Structure formats: structure tokens, C-alpha cells
């Protein structure tokens, strides 16, 4: 039996890390929902009642999208949808505090429990936290009802979907949690709505290699009708072992009151968090009454310092230039409804591409993704929702201010956050509005400097300047004296006629062929053009005073208004890398043999360019064809300075000869990496494998199954075109809308795996050629 290909240690560790921030009172609320898209208007006073008949509604588990969309989405479903769920609580929980946390609900949500209205929430990217303690009863079936509206909103923005450059989708598309707490408990920051308050808040006022101070703020509430005597314990753990412990003196907490408690610990020789050493501690916070733990939370933390000196970035006292990329959180067909494992796999792909930082464009991304970035050593630029849209109304402005506060309250303890992008992207905002948003960062993250960032050059600590804007307005860099980051580059300036290069001199077809928007189906020449563009643009960034940059974009994605995908991704929408992905891989710092990169950017067939590019961070590369050496090339170390990228090794082959290209990479005279590419022969079969770094689990996991058209030797036939019939067995469903198409020799099936108890079987058939392939997996085999 074939087994699922997996980087087991890495992915399972990351999956474990997802649970470390969960206290024992936090349980999944994802299963057993009923769902309907509203056709005729439904009366909430009827739907919200416990006796409402939802038998004809669809049964779903979360995360869930309101509508499966085609691969290219230019008429996305918008409207009203409803979710209902029956649940019970234990008798002993009736006297406790019961909360629900919705990680993401698009876009305007109204919530009822047992027919009573609980709350309304605006905005689809940040959590909704609801206290349902007074609405539920033990010994009966409780009913929760949620009405979602994902139509365009003047209050939440962004631009209307028909003219938006990305999609917002719909549904309860992230996890939902039930949180049960003792009447004396650690509060929830988004529910308390207090400036720099609520929950556990951790900062690092002093950080060095020899010592670090950890400042811990804990907000405790007593909902009893009597006063209690409490102690607060903090335990810092490294790899599960307690290395530091604090216990406060007993304090009296009056009935119905709260107390904000401050504690501090000093750690000698701390293991600092950085992009190349993502050291993580666990801080367990416990409330004790008469020696008994009444509430506890575990927070995964990384100790680091961030400082700007002039325009230069220092992390833990080390000067850094951080190479980055932008990401949209979209998957094909299911929109935003990714599993936690899918979020983790995206983060792994980004880290493996050699990036230090991710700009979370243009909205908050999921807690699972943030946790993965902590574990992998990926910095983030954490952003509120915004794109080319501003309204001068009080309702809109207050909504944006609130999202800025909620973003920081949600993510303030993450090691990965580098900057807070409290800005509406590509939007002309009044200066006083920008200054207010920047002030919110200062208010919500006091005592230790946190940095705001924005798209305009006044009002923020850090200026985001896209490369095309800098080319159009070269005087801007001289005007701005503070630190700046090239927020987007490598795409628009190679595509638009007014983006500042020479596109206005090119005919439309040439402009398309030489842009960075290249599908894998367009072939080698155009994929190499994209890679050339990103190298040229990166070199330009390196010769500015910017401290970092973000390529646009990591994955191909849908735009709300367009008839095709946006193809500037380093990987396609199915997470299959393009040549430019390997260019970026070759830019990562070589520390040991596992960091070595050698990749031949060729399919090596009769249509392949004879100037063969090899992306590598090795000192020397040897290229051979059918066992005969073509050339040896040594990296030009003078050019490979901090001001230039590592250029690809380019080998001139005089004539095409079918066979095998082999590239050998050497470091300090030692052979450390080999890559091979073979000329494909006639297609003979279908080979099915799951995406790299896949650890298949149940619970609504999403997995890409790649159906490769290969010859008798297993080489992908990149010029093969057909549609594939996919048949599945097991508790699994095919999520593709429309035909499963072969593109550049690979067809992709998106699978939703509910459970692996019955195993997983995939059968594939090429409709025209009748080529076949199969894949089987069973647990514990």
C-alpha cells in the first residue's frame, strides 16, 4: 500500500503546537450543525426558536463555506445564510461561565440561543466572543442559531465585491470553540473590550542574550456573589519542563469585581525567538483558591526584541533585512474554509521557500496560521481589513478603530508579529484617521514599543511603499526619513501600462508574456520570465534603504471582478510551485547541508530553452547531460553581496538532446545536493500522490491529491492535456467544482477528509487516453 507522503516530525509538532494554547476548558464546537442558504426570507423570530423544524437543512461540520465556487470565481455567491446547532451542557457546568468563540464568521453575524438574542457582530475576519451563560440550561437541548450576511457592507468594507481585487467568501469558515470557566476566571480579551486589558498579556521590556524580563499581566474576574481569596501562579516551561515559577500573595477579590494583576520574571540566558531559531516557551497561568486550580491558560510565547535605528531593523540586537511575501488565505472551491492542517501546510510552503516574513494581506489570518508562524520562525505583518475603500461616516471609522483594537488583543502574545498594519491598503485616508489608528497601537500595546505601519507616508511608524509606487514617485524615499518596507513588488509594475516601467511601449500580448502573471499552463519560457522579473525586482529592493520586502504574491488567487485567476503566485492556487518559487529558495541563507538548494528550472524537452537555469545557494554547480559534463560554474561572491540576490547559474547547451540533465551542487568543495530532470517519453500511466508535507487527519481536513501524468520511467509529461475522472472510497468527498483538468502534466483533486477510519482510496482515469492510476491509504499500515 502507498502511504501518504509526510514530513511527519515537522507537521505533527506543528499540530501539537496548535493545542498548547488551549486550556482544558476549551473544546471544539465544530460538529453537528445544520445549514441553509436563504431563498425566501426567513423570520428570525421563528428560526431562532428551539422548536423550529430544520430537518430539511443540510448537515455540516465546520469550517464551512456557504457556497462551493468554480475554480475561477467572478460571480461569487452573496446573501443570507443560517446555521443551527443543538447542544447540551453538563449539570456541573450550569453554575459556570460559558462562552462561545467564533474564529471567523463572514461578515455580519446575529446570534440567538434558545430563542433569545445574544449579540450582533460586524466584520468577518476577527473572532466573535459571546457569553451565553445566562441563556443555556442543563438537562435540555439548547439551540444556537446564527444568521450571516456576506453582502457588501458600507460599514465593514472593503470595496463592493464586483470591483474588489480579491474575494471574501462566506460562512462559519473557521473553528468555533466552547469555553467553560469557573466563576473566578481569567477573562477573554475580546469580550472585556478594555484598552490593553483582558486575559493574559505578555511583554518583554528587557531582552538580551544573557537575560530577559518577562512582564505578565493577568485580568481576573469574580462572578460569585461573595468575595474570594485568590493566588496567581505563573509557570514558565521549556520543552515541558518548568524552569521558572511565580506565585503571588493571596489577594481578596470582591464579589462581581475584576483585578488586573502584574507579575514579572527574569530569565537568565534565554533562548530567543528568531526566524532561524523559533524557540518557544509555554507559560501556564493558574488561579488558585484554597490551593485548588479554578482556571488556567497556556500561552505559547517567544522572547524577542524589535527595534528600528533610523531606517534599519534590529531583531534581538541583530541587524536584519527580511525577505517576504504576501498571502491570500483562499483555497480553490471552498474559499476561506480551510482546515487548521491546510493553514499549517501553507505556512510550511512559505517557510520552505526561504522567506522570513509574511504580509497578511489584506486582513487578519487564522489563529492556526499564526500559531504555525510562531513554530516555524515566520515573522508576520498583521493587518486589519482594508482595500481601496474609506467612508467618512462615524459608523465606518468606529468599525475600523474597533478592528484595530481587536486585532491586537487577539494576536499580541504571538512571537511572530513584527508590525501592526492598521491601515486601509491603497486607500487615501485623512491624516487624523491614520494618526488615530497609530495611537491605538500605542494604547493597546503600551510600555514596550510596538510599531504601526501603513500605506501612506505620514501617521505611521513604518511606511509601506510598493515598488511600482516608488518608481512613479521616486522623490518619496527622500521625503520619508523613517523605516520603510517594500510592501508589494514584482507583479503590478510588470503588468500595468502605468506602473512605472516601460509597459506603455509594449503591445498587449507582449505585456502579458513578459509580466509576472504566469500560469503553469503557459510553459517554461513564461515561467522563467516570471522568475527573471522577481530577481530583477528583488535586486532593486536591495539597493534601497528598505529593511525588507514582500513579493506579490505567494499563491495564485481569485479576484471578485475578473474572468481569470491572478497568476503572479510563486505557486499556483493548488500549491504547486512555479520556477520562481525555487529562485526564492536559492536566496535563503546556507547554514548546514539541509539548507542547500539545487533546482533545474527546465522540463528538458524539445521546446525547452537551451540556456538552462539552475537555482542554487551553493558555491559551485556542475551540469551534465546524459553523463557528460557540460560546464562547471562558480558563484560570483563579489556580486552575491547584501545588495544583490544570488543569481541563478546559467548554462548554455548547444543543442537539445533527449535524456537526463543532472545538476550537482558543491559547498566548500563538498557535494551536498543533486537535482535531475529527464526528457519525458510517451504518457503511460497516472501517478497519484498527496501534497508535500501532508499529514492526513480527520475532522474536516482538506488535502490536495496530485494526479500526475507520467511516462514509463515516472517522468511527468508536462505537455499532456485531458480531463480526469476521480472516484473515491472512504469518508472523503471531492470538492472540485467542474471537471478535474490536467495542467502542465498535473491534475489536482481537492479532498475533504472527514475521517480515516475507513481508509482512503483514489481511482483516476484519463477520459481521452484511458490512462489509469490509483492510491490507497489506511491508518497504521
XYZ file of C-alpha atoms in Angstrom:
781
model
C 0.000 0.000 0.000
C 1.210 3.508 -0.783
C 1.385 5.750 2.223
C 0.658 9.430 2.467
C 3.884 11.343 1.929
C 4.553 13.294 5.055
C 7.182 15.304 6.835
C 5.886 13.631 9.956
C 8.050 15.183 12.630
C 7.600 18.785 11.474
C 3.888 18.642 10.766
C 2.930 16.629 13.817
C 4.912 19.011 16.010
C 3.032 21.910 14.485
C -0.288 20.173 15.033
C 0.665 19.632 18.667
C 1.559 23.318 18.954
C -1.990 24.160 17.929
C -3.214 22.546 21.146
C -0.695 24.108 23.501
C -2.572 27.393 23.712
C -5.782 25.594 24.662
C -6.767 25.368 28.278
C -8.644 22.324 29.491
C -11.936 24.194 29.401
C -11.832 24.866 25.657
C -13.461 22.274 23.402
C -14.306 22.121 19.722
C -17.814 23.203 18.739
C -17.360 22.329 15.044
C -19.547 19.265 14.584
C -23.268 18.756 14.154
C -24.501 21.976 12.532
C -27.487 22.445 10.218
C -27.158 24.947 7.375
C -29.255 26.668 4.721
C -28.808 29.475 2.233
C -31.761 31.780 2.424
C -34.002 31.715 -0.642
C -37.268 33.041 0.657
C -36.829 35.405 3.587
C -36.731 33.526 6.890
C -38.165 35.123 10.007
C -35.547 35.150 12.753
C -38.212 35.041 15.464
C -39.267 31.646 14.081
C -35.866 30.219 13.057
C -34.326 31.065 16.415
C -36.910 29.112 18.407
C -35.959 25.742 19.866
C -38.935 24.016 18.227
C -38.177 25.226 14.687
C -38.035 22.295 12.246
C -34.664 22.271 10.423
C -34.941 18.672 9.194
C -34.591 19.727 5.550
C -31.474 21.823 6.232
C -28.083 20.458 5.230
C -25.964 18.758 7.919
C -22.454 20.237 8.024
C -19.321 20.368 10.134
C -17.066 23.388 10.475
C -15.066 25.026 8.972
C -17.750 25.525 6.317
C -18.252 27.713 3.266
C -21.699 28.901 2.252
C -21.118 28.001 -1.384
C -18.726 25.789 -3.324
C -17.437 28.009 -6.123
C -15.880 27.188 -9.505
C -12.121 27.433 -9.964
C -12.467 30.939 -11.404
C -14.888 32.943 -9.259
C -16.297 36.094 -10.823
C -19.882 35.753 -9.675
C -19.425 34.744 -6.050
C -22.488 33.878 -4.017
C -23.590 36.621 -1.654
C -26.627 36.629 0.567
C -28.087 35.453 3.861
C -27.218 32.072 5.342
C -28.286 30.378 8.551
C -26.639 27.887 10.917
C -28.328 25.997 13.772
C -26.897 23.572 16.307
C -28.283 21.577 19.201
C -26.023 21.119 22.215
C -26.137 20.242 25.863
C -24.224 21.279 28.941
C -23.400 19.198 31.967
C -25.219 19.738 35.253
C -21.983 20.783 36.952
C -21.426 23.405 34.249
C -24.701 25.196 34.905
C -23.142 27.392 37.596
C -20.102 28.152 35.493
C -19.374 30.778 32.859
C -19.957 29.507 29.325
C -18.618 31.291 26.267
C -18.576 30.659 22.547
C -15.717 31.863 20.369
C -16.196 32.034 16.598
C -12.803 32.461 14.932
C -14.330 33.725 11.687
C -17.913 34.338 10.527
C -18.478 36.264 7.301
C -19.471 39.068 7.513
C -22.302 40.384 9.711
C -23.456 37.869 12.307
C -26.500 37.762 14.582
C -26.672 35.124 17.310
C -29.589 33.649 19.266
C -29.525 30.975 21.973
C -32.770 29.280 22.956
C -34.770 31.923 21.128
C -33.104 34.858 22.894
C -30.945 37.361 21.081
C -27.319 37.290 22.282
C -25.379 39.724 20.128
C -24.630 41.183 16.708
C -21.111 41.378 15.300
C -19.724 43.233 12.292
C -16.674 42.005 10.387
C -15.745 38.571 9.126
C -12.050 38.189 9.964
C -11.777 38.602 13.734
C -13.338 36.469 16.461
C -16.803 36.813 17.913
C -16.843 36.015 21.624
C -20.248 35.564 23.235
C -21.113 34.973 26.878
C -24.048 32.540 26.773
C -24.022 31.669 30.498
C -27.454 33.172 31.165
C -29.004 31.684 28.009
C -28.339 27.959 28.484
C -29.757 25.276 30.753
C -28.515 21.879 31.842
C -30.736 18.855 31.293
C -32.166 20.080 27.973
C -31.153 20.501 24.362
C -30.011 24.067 23.842
C -30.259 25.608 20.375
C -27.892 28.179 18.929
C -28.879 29.999 15.725
C -26.648 32.242 13.628
C -27.677 34.464 10.759
C -24.839 35.513 8.448
C -24.899 38.264 5.838
C -21.935 38.393 3.442
C -23.329 41.034 1.105
C -21.398 44.274 0.557
C -21.326 46.497 3.631
C -20.760 50.245 3.797
C -19.657 49.855 7.406
C -17.158 46.996 7.271
C -15.857 47.481 3.726
C -13.845 46.729 1.662
C -14.909 47.719 -1.876
C -18.016 46.041 -3.314
C -17.199 42.521 -4.460
C -17.877 43.221 -8.136
C -14.889 45.618 -8.181
C -12.780 44.012 -5.429
C -9.361 42.572 -6.281
C -9.866 39.542 -4.030
C -12.828 37.537 -2.726
C -14.296 37.480 0.764
C -16.495 34.327 0.528
C -18.885 33.369 3.323
C -19.823 31.018 6.130
C -18.614 29.891 9.525
C -15.294 29.296 7.851
C -13.030 28.897 10.875
C -13.233 26.976 14.145
C -15.831 27.535 16.837
C -14.973 26.790 20.468
C -16.988 26.328 23.636
C -15.151 27.704 26.658
C -16.316 26.752 30.140
C -14.812 28.653 33.059
C -15.174 28.790 36.821
C -16.946 31.856 38.247
C -13.433 33.040 39.215
C -11.586 33.043 35.932
C -9.146 34.646 33.528
C -11.153 36.943 31.287
C -11.368 36.883 27.488
C -9.763 39.992 25.921
C -12.233 40.459 23.058
C -15.174 40.195 25.402
C -13.882 42.609 28.026
C -13.186 45.366 25.457
C -10.690 47.130 27.710
C -7.710 49.048 26.396
C -4.589 46.866 26.778
C -6.634 44.678 29.095
C -8.403 41.370 29.412
C -6.923 37.895 29.523
C -3.175 37.288 29.726
C -0.885 39.916 28.172
C 2.863 39.215 27.938
C 5.614 41.698 27.080
C 9.404 41.755 27.174
C 10.744 45.102 28.470
C 14.372 43.869 28.600
C 15.840 41.329 26.161
C 19.449 40.276 25.644
C 21.331 37.041 25.121
C 22.244 36.979 28.799
C 18.913 37.972 30.360
C 15.263 38.645 29.556
C 12.476 40.140 31.622
C 9.002 38.735 31.059
C 6.179 41.057 32.144
C 2.873 39.230 32.676
C -0.467 40.940 33.088
C -3.489 38.806 34.047
C -7.092 40.002 34.215
C -9.198 38.028 36.717
C -12.946 38.267 37.283
C -15.063 37.058 40.188
C -18.700 36.429 39.204
C -19.597 34.900 42.576
C -21.870 36.873 44.912
C -19.178 36.627 47.577
C -15.568 37.695 47.865
C -12.803 35.139 47.363
C -9.147 34.881 48.317
C -7.024 34.058 45.289
C -3.402 33.372 44.380
C -1.995 33.649 40.865
C 0.693 31.220 39.679
C 2.859 31.561 36.589
C 4.918 28.576 35.392
C 7.340 29.017 32.507
C 8.096 25.753 30.718
C 10.720 24.768 28.187
C 10.022 21.519 26.345
C 7.500 20.558 29.011
C 9.821 21.173 31.985
C 9.122 24.000 34.425
C 12.132 26.334 34.551
C 10.634 29.282 36.459
C 7.676 29.664 38.783
C 5.999 32.663 40.402
C 3.226 32.680 42.980
C 1.526 35.842 44.127
C 0.462 36.611 47.668
C -3.164 35.889 48.444
C -5.455 38.714 47.436
C -9.111 39.389 48.160
C -11.297 39.712 45.081
C -14.685 41.225 45.845
C -17.954 39.833 44.504
C -18.658 40.872 40.941
C -15.290 42.630 40.590
C -12.159 42.276 38.480
C -8.479 42.572 39.281
C -5.601 43.273 36.875
C -2.555 41.563 38.351
C 1.040 42.245 37.285
C 3.947 39.855 37.685
C 7.474 39.789 36.317
C 10.159 37.138 35.963
C 13.772 37.320 34.818
C 15.220 34.505 32.708
C 18.959 34.038 32.515
C 20.461 33.054 29.159
C 17.072 32.925 27.430
C 16.554 31.028 24.212
C 15.485 33.890 21.982
C 12.928 33.614 19.184
C 14.144 34.443 15.688
C 13.394 33.445 12.125
C 16.219 30.909 12.141
C 15.708 29.784 15.765
C 11.981 29.893 16.622
C 12.421 28.976 20.281
C 9.090 28.755 22.058
C 8.260 28.585 25.739
C 4.926 27.757 27.312
C 3.602 29.972 30.076
C 0.914 28.361 32.222
C -1.219 30.817 34.173
C -3.263 29.375 37.066
C -5.745 30.841 39.530
C -5.769 29.128 42.927
C -8.462 29.280 45.598
C -7.572 27.343 48.743
C -4.882 25.539 46.783
C -7.296 24.398 44.067
C -6.877 25.488 40.438
C -10.093 27.169 39.298
C -8.854 28.341 35.885
C -5.738 28.054 33.794
C -4.462 29.065 30.390
C -1.355 28.013 28.495
C 0.201 30.664 26.256
C 2.936 29.762 23.792
C 5.469 32.606 23.744
C 8.714 33.558 22.055
C 11.106 36.030 23.628
C 12.345 38.647 21.166
C 13.044 42.343 20.793
C 12.334 44.531 17.763
C 13.931 47.931 17.309
C 14.432 50.392 14.473
C 17.550 52.557 14.384
C 16.920 55.113 11.694
C 15.759 53.027 8.740
C 17.393 49.792 9.909
C 15.671 46.859 11.596
C 17.221 45.049 14.550
C 15.838 41.791 15.933
C 17.376 40.765 19.255
C 20.066 43.355 18.588
C 20.965 41.862 15.191
C 20.626 43.981 12.056
C 18.336 42.271 9.574
C 16.998 42.545 6.048
C 13.854 40.420 5.950
C 12.697 38.914 2.658
C 8.973 38.357 2.493
C 5.855 37.584 0.555
C 2.149 38.449 0.638
C -0.514 35.791 1.110
C -4.238 35.478 0.489
C -5.825 32.737 2.616
C -8.005 31.397 -0.217
C -8.272 27.777 -1.362
C -9.937 26.755 -4.626
C -13.623 25.808 -4.462
C -14.011 26.150 -0.664
C -12.875 29.782 -0.423
C -11.793 30.567 3.122
C -12.985 27.340 4.774
C -9.549 25.826 5.361
C -8.750 23.208 7.954
C -6.092 24.008 10.546
C -3.838 21.480 8.827
C -4.257 23.275 5.492
C -3.281 26.551 7.167
C -0.166 24.884 8.580
C 0.796 23.445 5.188
C 0.613 26.919 3.650
C 2.953 28.235 6.334
C 5.382 25.360 5.723
C 5.408 26.084 1.973
C 6.179 29.743 2.662
C 8.957 28.911 5.119
C 10.444 26.353 2.744
C 10.531 28.993 0.016
C 13.104 30.830 2.106
C 11.014 33.718 3.406
C 11.451 35.479 6.747
C 8.204 37.466 6.844
C 4.630 37.273 5.563
C 2.422 40.273 4.988
C -1.073 39.101 5.861
C -2.851 40.828 3.027
C -5.296 42.396 3.413
C -6.997 41.166 6.591
C -6.365 39.093 9.733
C -5.484 35.470 9.008
C -6.478 32.465 11.091
C -5.205 31.585 14.588
C -3.933 28.260 13.183
C -1.799 30.106 10.648
C -0.489 32.476 13.330
C 0.435 29.525 15.551
C 2.264 27.865 12.668
C 4.256 31.052 12.029
C 5.320 31.069 15.682
C 6.538 27.494 15.391
C 8.302 27.893 12.046
C 10.030 31.213 12.633
C 7.980 33.309 10.238
C 7.509 36.974 11.073
C 4.143 38.462 10.180
C 2.866 41.879 9.280
C -0.533 41.636 10.915
C -3.210 43.625 9.092
C -6.747 44.857 9.502
C -9.176 44.560 6.592
C -8.863 47.291 4.001
C -8.572 47.792 0.246
C -9.256 50.989 -1.724
C -12.221 51.929 0.450
C -12.843 54.674 3.000
C -16.061 56.204 4.265
C -16.102 59.408 6.331
C -19.048 58.129 8.383
C -18.851 57.632 12.123
C -20.027 54.019 11.761
C -17.248 53.104 9.300
C -14.500 54.887 11.199
C -15.516 53.337 14.527
C -15.642 49.899 12.917
C -12.061 50.270 11.669
C -10.877 51.546 15.039
C -12.522 48.555 16.724
C -10.951 46.054 14.316
C -7.520 47.553 15.030
C -8.057 47.056 18.763
C -9.445 43.542 18.351
C -6.560 42.505 16.077
C -4.007 43.488 18.701
C -5.992 41.899 21.527
C -6.176 38.642 19.572
C -2.536 38.474 18.444
C -0.490 40.476 20.956
C 1.135 37.394 22.544
C 2.336 35.885 19.259
C 6.091 35.832 18.801
C 5.746 36.302 15.059
C 4.205 39.791 14.904
C 6.694 42.323 13.524
C 4.366 45.201 12.583
C 0.736 46.140 13.042
C -0.663 47.243 9.670
C -3.521 49.361 10.971
C -4.076 50.872 7.556
C -6.579 50.606 4.723
C -4.480 49.308 1.853
C -4.177 51.567 -1.204
C -6.713 53.943 0.319
C -6.433 57.698 0.744
C -7.123 58.209 4.432
C -7.245 61.524 6.327
C -4.129 62.168 8.385
C -6.075 62.403 11.646
C -7.618 58.983 10.892
C -4.160 57.468 10.345
C -2.823 59.090 13.496
C -5.741 57.710 15.493
C -5.043 54.183 14.210
C -1.360 54.510 15.040
C -2.289 55.780 18.502
C -4.443 52.682 19.011
C -1.324 50.515 18.596
C 0.411 52.566 21.289
C -2.620 52.322 23.577
C -3.221 48.594 23.107
C 0.477 47.666 23.381
C 1.899 50.076 25.990
C 5.207 50.115 27.889
C 7.110 48.177 25.202
C 7.318 49.822 21.780
C 5.079 48.252 19.148
C 5.258 49.569 15.591
C 2.367 50.693 13.421
C 2.624 50.511 9.638
C 0.619 51.975 6.795
C 0.315 52.678 3.131
C 0.715 56.455 3.413
C 3.879 58.260 4.484
C 2.527 60.229 7.415
C 0.962 58.991 10.597
C 2.710 55.630 10.981
C 5.984 54.338 12.424
C 6.761 52.363 9.265
C 5.881 53.343 5.713
C 4.722 50.695 3.254
C 5.837 51.646 -0.220
C 5.015 49.321 -3.099
C 7.735 49.146 -5.743
C 5.533 50.461 -8.550
C 4.594 53.480 -6.446
C 8.248 54.209 -5.733
C 9.072 54.077 -9.442
C 6.270 56.507 -10.214
C 7.243 58.776 -7.315
C 10.997 58.420 -6.786
C 11.167 61.524 -4.629
C 9.128 59.825 -1.913
C 12.059 57.939 -0.421
C 13.872 61.205 0.172
C 10.812 62.689 1.816
C 10.288 59.808 4.213
C 13.030 59.679 6.859
C 11.840 56.696 8.890
C 11.979 52.952 8.266
C 10.136 51.628 5.247
C 9.198 48.290 3.806
C 8.563 47.449 0.136
C 5.105 46.048 0.746
C 4.367 44.731 -2.761
C 6.660 44.235 -5.731
C 7.335 42.063 -8.738
C 3.815 41.931 -10.177
C 1.936 45.130 -10.984
C 4.927 47.033 -12.297
C 5.435 44.300 -14.919
C 1.768 44.164 -15.872
C 0.106 47.570 -15.867
C 0.658 50.161 -18.582
C 1.018 52.886 -15.965
C 3.138 51.089 -13.381
C 6.392 52.934 -13.998
C 8.500 50.667 -16.206
C 8.111 50.511 -19.999
C 4.753 48.741 -20.327
C 3.239 51.723 -22.155
C 5.601 50.963 -25.054
C 4.529 47.314 -25.340
C 1.618 45.811 -27.220
C -0.905 43.978 -25.067
C 0.255 40.455 -25.914
C 3.913 41.237 -25.253
C 2.943 42.868 -21.972
C 1.145 39.707 -20.908
C 4.021 37.446 -21.969
C 6.629 39.496 -20.119
C 4.597 40.091 -16.960
C 4.892 38.148 -13.722
C 1.349 36.793 -14.101
C 2.187 33.391 -15.469
C 0.136 30.232 -15.173
C 1.889 26.882 -15.048
C -0.021 26.081 -18.233
C 1.799 28.866 -20.133
C 5.020 26.850 -20.335
C 8.677 27.125 -19.395
C 9.581 30.335 -21.196
C 6.944 32.404 -19.436
C 7.592 30.780 -16.063
C 11.249 31.700 -16.478
C 10.183 35.254 -17.348
C 8.358 35.478 -14.026
C 11.465 34.247 -12.221
C 13.611 36.817 -14.048
C 11.181 39.575 -13.079
C 11.254 38.728 -9.404
C 15.047 38.579 -9.404
C 15.282 41.997 -11.075
C 12.743 43.491 -8.675
C 14.409 41.952 -5.616
C 17.761 43.436 -6.655
C 16.089 46.819 -6.938
C 14.710 46.477 -3.393
C 18.129 45.517 -2.053
C 19.573 48.759 -3.390
C 17.184 50.946 -1.410
C 17.231 51.805 2.275
C 14.234 49.498 2.909
C 14.668 46.958 5.725
C 12.603 44.304 3.948
C 10.129 43.488 1.222
C 7.100 41.399 0.303
C 6.670 39.824 -3.131
C 3.148 39.886 -4.548
C 2.045 37.073 -4.129
C 2.621 33.579 -2.698
C -0.337 31.719 -4.252
C -2.492 32.414 -7.311
C -5.922 33.636 -6.235
C -9.347 34.780 -7.383
C -10.452 38.364 -7.892
C -14.068 39.325 -7.399
C -14.381 41.104 -10.724
C -12.068 39.257 -13.122
C -12.606 36.459 -15.639
C -9.386 34.667 -14.690
C -7.164 33.942 -11.719
C -4.423 36.349 -10.686
C -1.377 34.317 -11.765
C 1.528 36.123 -10.081
C 1.771 33.469 -7.378
C 5.032 31.654 -6.752
C 2.798 28.599 -6.502
C -0.474 28.067 -8.296
C -3.784 28.019 -6.456
C -3.310 24.251 -5.906
C 0.009 24.971 -4.111
C 2.160 23.542 -6.933
C 5.394 25.603 -7.111
C 6.476 27.532 -10.210
C 10.115 28.177 -11.149
C 10.111 31.495 -9.253
C 9.453 29.590 -6.026
C 12.835 27.900 -6.409
C 14.537 31.201 -7.185
C 13.452 32.418 -3.758
C 14.522 29.144 -2.177
C 18.001 29.748 -3.556
C 18.128 33.088 -1.700
C 17.901 31.553 1.742
C 20.982 31.572 3.901
C 23.032 28.391 3.836
C 23.685 27.235 7.407
C 24.070 23.482 7.004
C 23.604 20.838 4.328
C 19.833 20.614 4.818
C 19.589 24.260 3.693
C 21.217 23.536 0.317
C 19.152 24.306 -2.795
C 19.796 22.930 -6.287
C 16.896 23.093 -8.756
C 16.975 22.808 -12.544
C 14.347 25.177 -13.989
C 13.582 23.100 -17.071
C 11.366 20.263 -18.256
C 14.107 19.429 -20.774
C 12.090 18.684 -23.863
C 12.465 19.882 -27.445
C 10.699 23.174 -26.630
C 12.858 23.947 -23.595
C 15.198 26.992 -23.664
C 18.830 25.966 -24.217
C 20.004 28.493 -21.631
C 19.418 26.217 -18.663
C 18.849 27.956 -15.316
C 19.838 26.245 -12.087
C 18.694 27.921 -8.874
C 21.164 27.234 -6.082
C 22.750 28.704 -2.973
C 25.815 26.515 -3.399
C 29.338 27.771 -4.162
C 29.618 25.720 -7.313
C 27.275 23.842 -9.660
C 28.199 21.206 -12.234
C 25.704 20.486 -15.038
C 25.878 17.318 -17.110
C 23.747 15.837 -19.891
C 23.465 12.074 -20.173
C 26.548 11.697 -18.003
C 28.727 14.131 -19.945
C 29.770 17.306 -18.181
C 28.550 20.494 -19.859
C 30.156 23.050 -17.576
C 31.218 23.967 -14.069
C 30.176 27.342 -12.697
C 31.239 29.090 -9.526
C 29.115 31.692 -7.779
C 30.406 35.241 -8.124
C 30.847 36.100 -4.466
C 31.522 39.733 -5.289
C 28.049 40.024 -6.795
C 26.404 37.955 -4.098
C 26.589 40.820 -1.634
C 23.833 42.249 0.534
C 22.941 44.497 -2.399
C 22.306 41.768 -4.969
C 20.428 38.490 -4.998
C 22.096 35.155 -5.620
C 21.834 34.928 -9.399
C 20.858 31.626 -10.997
C 23.601 29.560 -12.560
C 23.084 29.732 -16.347
C 24.418 27.003 -18.614
C 24.441 27.249 -22.416
C 23.583 23.949 -24.087
C 24.339 23.957 -27.820
C 21.666 21.528 -28.966
C 18.735 19.699 -27.463
C 19.453 16.010 -26.858
C 16.843 13.929 -25.108
C 17.907 12.365 -21.841
C 18.845 13.412 -18.337
C 20.135 16.742 -17.079
C 21.918 16.490 -13.751
C 22.982 19.415 -11.572
C 25.389 18.849 -8.676
C 25.810 21.492 -6.001
C 29.044 21.891 -4.021
C 29.786 23.811 -0.847
C 33.411 24.232 0.223
C 34.328 21.539 -2.290
C 31.823 19.027 -0.896
C 28.995 17.594 -2.988
C 25.845 18.255 -0.981
C 22.855 18.343 -3.344
C 21.825 16.832 -6.685
C 18.832 17.544 -8.939
C 17.834 15.598 -12.047
C 15.435 16.318 -14.904
C 14.590 13.772 -17.596
C 13.036 14.213 -21.025
C 9.518 12.790 -20.859
C 8.551 9.959 -23.169
C 5.024 8.895 -24.084
C 2.479 9.104 -21.260
C 1.796 5.642 -19.846
C 0.028 5.988 -16.504
C -1.335 8.287 -13.793
C 0.575 8.620 -10.553
C -1.349 9.921 -7.550
C 0.300 11.488 -4.547
C -0.706 13.872 -1.835
C 0.761 17.335 -1.447
C 4.157 17.648 0.193
C 4.107 17.930 3.997
C 0.685 16.312 4.271
C -0.293 14.627 7.493
C -3.799 13.391 6.862
C -6.192 13.556 9.780
C -9.945 13.519 10.025
C -12.114 16.353 11.322
C -12.792 18.113 8.035
C -9.205 18.141 6.788
C -8.542 19.424 3.264
C -5.918 17.661 1.156
C -4.636 18.235 -2.372
C -4.243 14.999 -4.331
C -1.982 15.488 -7.340
C -2.682 13.254 -10.307
C 0.498 13.286 -12.384
C 0.635 12.094 -15.991
C 3.910 10.175 -16.222
C 5.844 8.049 -18.686
C 7.086 4.524 -18.033
C 10.032 5.867 -16.023
C 7.901 8.116 -13.840
C 8.747 11.438 -15.535
C 5.924 13.966 -15.706
C 4.671 14.632 -19.241
C 4.204 18.394 -18.998
C 2.554 18.888 -22.395
C -0.258 16.408 -21.704
C -3.824 17.779 -21.671
C -7.015 15.937 -20.686
C -9.754 15.767 -18.071
C -9.631 13.206 -15.277
C -12.420 11.164 -13.752
C -11.837 10.799 -9.995
C -13.524 8.176 -7.848
C -13.147 7.999 -4.078
C -13.767 5.475 -1.340
C -13.806 6.205 2.378
C -15.245 9.042 4.436
C -13.962 11.579 1.943
C -15.509 13.947 -0.617
C -14.268 15.586 -3.812
C -14.605 19.365 -3.503
C -13.772 20.296 -7.118
C -16.493 22.169 -8.980
C -16.455 21.210 -12.673
C -14.010 18.927 -14.454
C -10.689 17.907 -12.922
C -8.322 19.248 -15.570
C -4.701 18.355 -16.309
C -2.484 21.447 -16.324
C 1.198 21.149 -17.267
C 1.035 17.400 -16.660
C -0.709 17.539 -13.263
C -4.394 17.467 -12.327
C -5.413 18.366 -8.791
C -8.288 16.992 -6.748
C -9.208 18.797 -3.536
C -10.384 16.253 -0.979
C -12.271 16.835 2.238
C -11.342 14.055 4.644
C -13.913 13.671 7.400
C -12.355 10.547 8.884
C -9.670 7.985 8.041
C -11.398 5.153 9.908
C -12.409 3.623 6.577
C -9.088 4.425 4.909
C -8.767 6.443 1.730
C -8.861 5.185 -1.837
C -8.485 7.270 -5.009
C -9.031 5.958 -8.528
C -8.210 8.205 -11.514
C -8.944 7.742 -15.207
C -7.878 9.962 -18.101
C -11.040 10.316 -20.185
C -9.481 10.521 -23.668
C -6.453 8.259 -23.319
C -7.842 5.886 -20.649
C -4.669 6.139 -18.576
C -5.257 4.892 -15.046
C -3.862 5.425 -11.582
C -4.729 4.510 -8.000
C -3.795 5.458 -4.464
C -4.674 3.784 -1.198
C -4.025 4.636 2.415
C -5.004 3.018 5.659
C -4.035 4.118 9.129
C -1.436 2.051 10.995
C -0.098 0.469 7.800
